[in-house]
Each structure stands twice: as C-alpha cells, then as structure tokens.
CSV table of C-alpha atoms and ligand atoms in Angstrom, one decimal:
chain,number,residue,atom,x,y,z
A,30,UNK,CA,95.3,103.9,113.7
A,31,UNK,CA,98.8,102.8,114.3
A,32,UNK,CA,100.8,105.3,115.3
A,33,UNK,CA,101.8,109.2,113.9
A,34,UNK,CA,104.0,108.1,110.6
A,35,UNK,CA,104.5,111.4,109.9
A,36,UNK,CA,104.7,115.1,110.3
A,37,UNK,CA,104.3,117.3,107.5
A,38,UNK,CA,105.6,121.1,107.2
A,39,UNK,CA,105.5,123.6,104.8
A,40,UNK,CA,108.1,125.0,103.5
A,41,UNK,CA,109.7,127.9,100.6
A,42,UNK,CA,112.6,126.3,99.6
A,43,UNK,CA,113.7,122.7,100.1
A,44,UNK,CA,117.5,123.7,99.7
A,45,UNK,CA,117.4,126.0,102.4
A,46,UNK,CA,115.3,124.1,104.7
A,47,UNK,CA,116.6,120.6,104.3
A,48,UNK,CA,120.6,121.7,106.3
A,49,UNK,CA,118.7,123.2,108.8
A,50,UNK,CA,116.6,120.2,109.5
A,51,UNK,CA,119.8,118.0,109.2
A,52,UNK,CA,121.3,119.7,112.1
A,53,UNK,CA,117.9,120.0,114.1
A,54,UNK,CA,117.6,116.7,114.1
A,55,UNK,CA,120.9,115.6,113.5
A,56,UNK,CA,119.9,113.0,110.7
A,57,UNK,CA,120.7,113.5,107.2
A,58,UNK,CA,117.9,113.7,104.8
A,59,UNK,CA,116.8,110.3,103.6
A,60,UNK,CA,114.9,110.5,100.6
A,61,UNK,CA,113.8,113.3,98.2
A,62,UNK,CA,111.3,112.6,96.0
A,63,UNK,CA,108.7,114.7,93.6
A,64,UNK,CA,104.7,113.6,93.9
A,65,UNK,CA,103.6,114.3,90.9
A,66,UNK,CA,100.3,114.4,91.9
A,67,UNK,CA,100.2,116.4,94.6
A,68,UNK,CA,102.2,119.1,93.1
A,69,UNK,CA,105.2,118.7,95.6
A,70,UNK,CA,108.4,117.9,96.5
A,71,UNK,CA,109.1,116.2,100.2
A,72,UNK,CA,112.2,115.3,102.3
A,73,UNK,CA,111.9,113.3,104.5
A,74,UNK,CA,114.3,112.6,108.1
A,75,UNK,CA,113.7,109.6,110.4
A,76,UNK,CA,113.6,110.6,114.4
A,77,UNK,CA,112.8,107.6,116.1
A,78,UNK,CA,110.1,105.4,115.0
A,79,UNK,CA,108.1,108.6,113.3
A,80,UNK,CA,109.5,110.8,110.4
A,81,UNK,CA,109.6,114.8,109.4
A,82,UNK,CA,108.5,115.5,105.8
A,83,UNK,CA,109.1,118.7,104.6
A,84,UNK,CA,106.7,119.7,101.8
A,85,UNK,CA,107.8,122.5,98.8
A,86,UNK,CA,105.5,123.2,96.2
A,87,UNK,CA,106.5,122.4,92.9
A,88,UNK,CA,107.2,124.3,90.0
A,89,UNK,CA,105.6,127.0,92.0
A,90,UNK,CA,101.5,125.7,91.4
A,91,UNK,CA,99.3,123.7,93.7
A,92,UNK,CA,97.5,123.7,96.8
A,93,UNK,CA,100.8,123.8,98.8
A,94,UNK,CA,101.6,126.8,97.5
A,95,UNK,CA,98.1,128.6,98.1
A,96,UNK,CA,98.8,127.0,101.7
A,97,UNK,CA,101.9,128.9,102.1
A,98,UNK,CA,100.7,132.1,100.3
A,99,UNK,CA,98.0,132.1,102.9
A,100,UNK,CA,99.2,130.8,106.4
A,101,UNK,CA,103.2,130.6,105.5
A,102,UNK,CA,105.5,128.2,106.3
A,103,UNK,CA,104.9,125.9,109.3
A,104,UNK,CA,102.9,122.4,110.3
A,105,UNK,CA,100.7,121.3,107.0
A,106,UNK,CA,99.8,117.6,108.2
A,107,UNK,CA,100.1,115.1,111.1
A,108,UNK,CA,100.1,111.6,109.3
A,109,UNK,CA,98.2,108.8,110.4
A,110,UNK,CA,99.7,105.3,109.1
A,111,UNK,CA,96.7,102.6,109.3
A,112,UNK,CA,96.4,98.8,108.4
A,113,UNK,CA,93.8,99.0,105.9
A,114,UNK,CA,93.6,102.1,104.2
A,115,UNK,CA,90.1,101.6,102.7
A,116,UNK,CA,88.0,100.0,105.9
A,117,UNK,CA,89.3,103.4,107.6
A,118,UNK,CA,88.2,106.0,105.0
A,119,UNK,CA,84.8,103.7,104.7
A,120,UNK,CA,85.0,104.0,108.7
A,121,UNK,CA,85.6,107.5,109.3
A,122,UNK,CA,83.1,108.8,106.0
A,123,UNK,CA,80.9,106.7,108.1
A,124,UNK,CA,81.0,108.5,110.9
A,125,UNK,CA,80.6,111.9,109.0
A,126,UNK,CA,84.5,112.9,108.3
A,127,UNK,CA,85.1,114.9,104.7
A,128,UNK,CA,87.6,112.8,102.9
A,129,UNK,CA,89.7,115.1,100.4
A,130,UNK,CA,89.4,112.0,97.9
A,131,UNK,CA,87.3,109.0,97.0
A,132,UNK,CA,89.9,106.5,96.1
A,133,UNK,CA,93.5,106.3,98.2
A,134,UNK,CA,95.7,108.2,96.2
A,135,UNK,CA,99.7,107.5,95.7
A,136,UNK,CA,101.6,109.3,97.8
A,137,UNK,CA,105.5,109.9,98.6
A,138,UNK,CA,107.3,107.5,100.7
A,139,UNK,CA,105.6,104.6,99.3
A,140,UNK,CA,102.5,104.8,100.6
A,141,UNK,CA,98.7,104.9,99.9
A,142,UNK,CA,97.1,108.6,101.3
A,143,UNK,CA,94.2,110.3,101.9
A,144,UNK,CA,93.7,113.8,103.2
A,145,UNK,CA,91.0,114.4,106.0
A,146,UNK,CA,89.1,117.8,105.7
A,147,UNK,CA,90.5,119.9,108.3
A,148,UNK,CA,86.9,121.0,109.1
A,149,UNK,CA,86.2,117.8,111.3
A,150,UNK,CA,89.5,118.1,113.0
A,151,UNK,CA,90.3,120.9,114.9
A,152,UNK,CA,91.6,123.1,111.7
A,153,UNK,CA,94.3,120.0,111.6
A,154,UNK,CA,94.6,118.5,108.2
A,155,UNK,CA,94.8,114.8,108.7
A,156,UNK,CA,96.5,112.3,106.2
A,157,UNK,CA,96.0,108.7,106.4
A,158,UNK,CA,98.4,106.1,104.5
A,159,UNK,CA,99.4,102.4,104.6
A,160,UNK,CA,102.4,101.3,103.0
A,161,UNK,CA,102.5,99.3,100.4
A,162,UNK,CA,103.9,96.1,100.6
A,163,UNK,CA,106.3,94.6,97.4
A,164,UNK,CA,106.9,91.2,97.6
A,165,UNK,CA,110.3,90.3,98.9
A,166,UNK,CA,111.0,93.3,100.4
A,167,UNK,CA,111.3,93.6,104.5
A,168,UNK,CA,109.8,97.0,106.0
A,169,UNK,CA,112.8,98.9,107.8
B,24,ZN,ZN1,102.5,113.4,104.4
C-alpha cells in the first residue's frame, strides 16, 4: 500500500459541512461529485499529499445513511491507494480479509475501490483504490 489517499467522514448535510471544512482546513472544496453507485455524494479537500472526503447519503437511501442513523456523523473510512488494485484484493482475500465486493468497483475521484470488512480491521472500514490512468493526462 502506498500511502493513506484518503479520509472519509460521515456527514448530514454536505451544505453545511462543506464551509466548515473550508475554514478547518483552509482549502476550498475541490470537487463534488455524486457516486451513483454507492448511494452518495462526496467533497473532497486536498491537505498535503492526502485528501478529506466528506460522504452524504443521497436522496436519503443507502448504506451511508443506515451508517449515520446508527453511529452518526464522524470517520466512515481511511483509504488506502495501491498500485494494483486486483493483486491486492487477490492478496489480502488470500490472507483471509472479507472484501465488500468481488470485482473493483467505480468510485469517486477517479478511482477503482474496494471496501474491506471492518470485521478484520479493528471495527475500521478499509477502502482500497488505484487511480485510473487516461492517456495523456499527468496525475496532479
Ligand atoms: Zn473514500
């Protein structure tokens, strides 16, 4: 694993969330974008070499929601970028880690995810991802 790409929190509402975390980290949100899949909206803020994603559920349905309903708002992920997304879930299903899906899925920011069950790791959910490359375009 690379280094942490990304931190993840839960939040109930984007709007009022995203000023605060301007001024926190003095850095205006970069990019806000929907995941379809996932059932959420994100934010995301650059500090340093890592970034802050703020997560809201979407249209009110999903997993992010029953996350919030249950534990409230607070850390939801700690983001793990890799090299090769596939030898690592082969690697760490290997070695008798839950992944939450078979196949990397797409994920915000450009990237290739998969979710670890937080049952392995410390009650921590873990995601994976490796960005994915486009021709003729440099990584920032
Ligand atoms: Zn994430």
């Amino acid at each position: 694993m690379l280094k942490v790409e990304h931190i993840g929190i839960a939040v109930t509402s984007l709007a009022r969330s995203i000023p605060l975390f301007e001024t926190l980290l003095n850095t205006p949100c970069y990019k806000k974008e929907e995941v379809a899949g996932e059932n959420v909206t994100t934010a995301f803020f650059k500090t340093g070499d890592t970034k802050i994603e703020l997560l809201e559920a979407l249209d009110g349905h999903g997993v992010l929601k029953k996350f919030i309903e249950k534990r409230g708002e607070g850390l939801h992920h700690i983001a793990f970028e890799v090299a090769d997304i596939e030898s690592e879930m082969t690697r760490l299903k290997n070695a008798g880690y839950t992944l939450l899906s078979e196949q990397p899925k797409r994920g915000a920011d450009n990237k290739l995810i998969c979710f670890l069950h937080p049952g392995n790791t410390a009650g921590v959910l873990v995601e994976l991802c490796q960005e994915i490359k486009s021709p003729g375009q440099d990584r920032g």
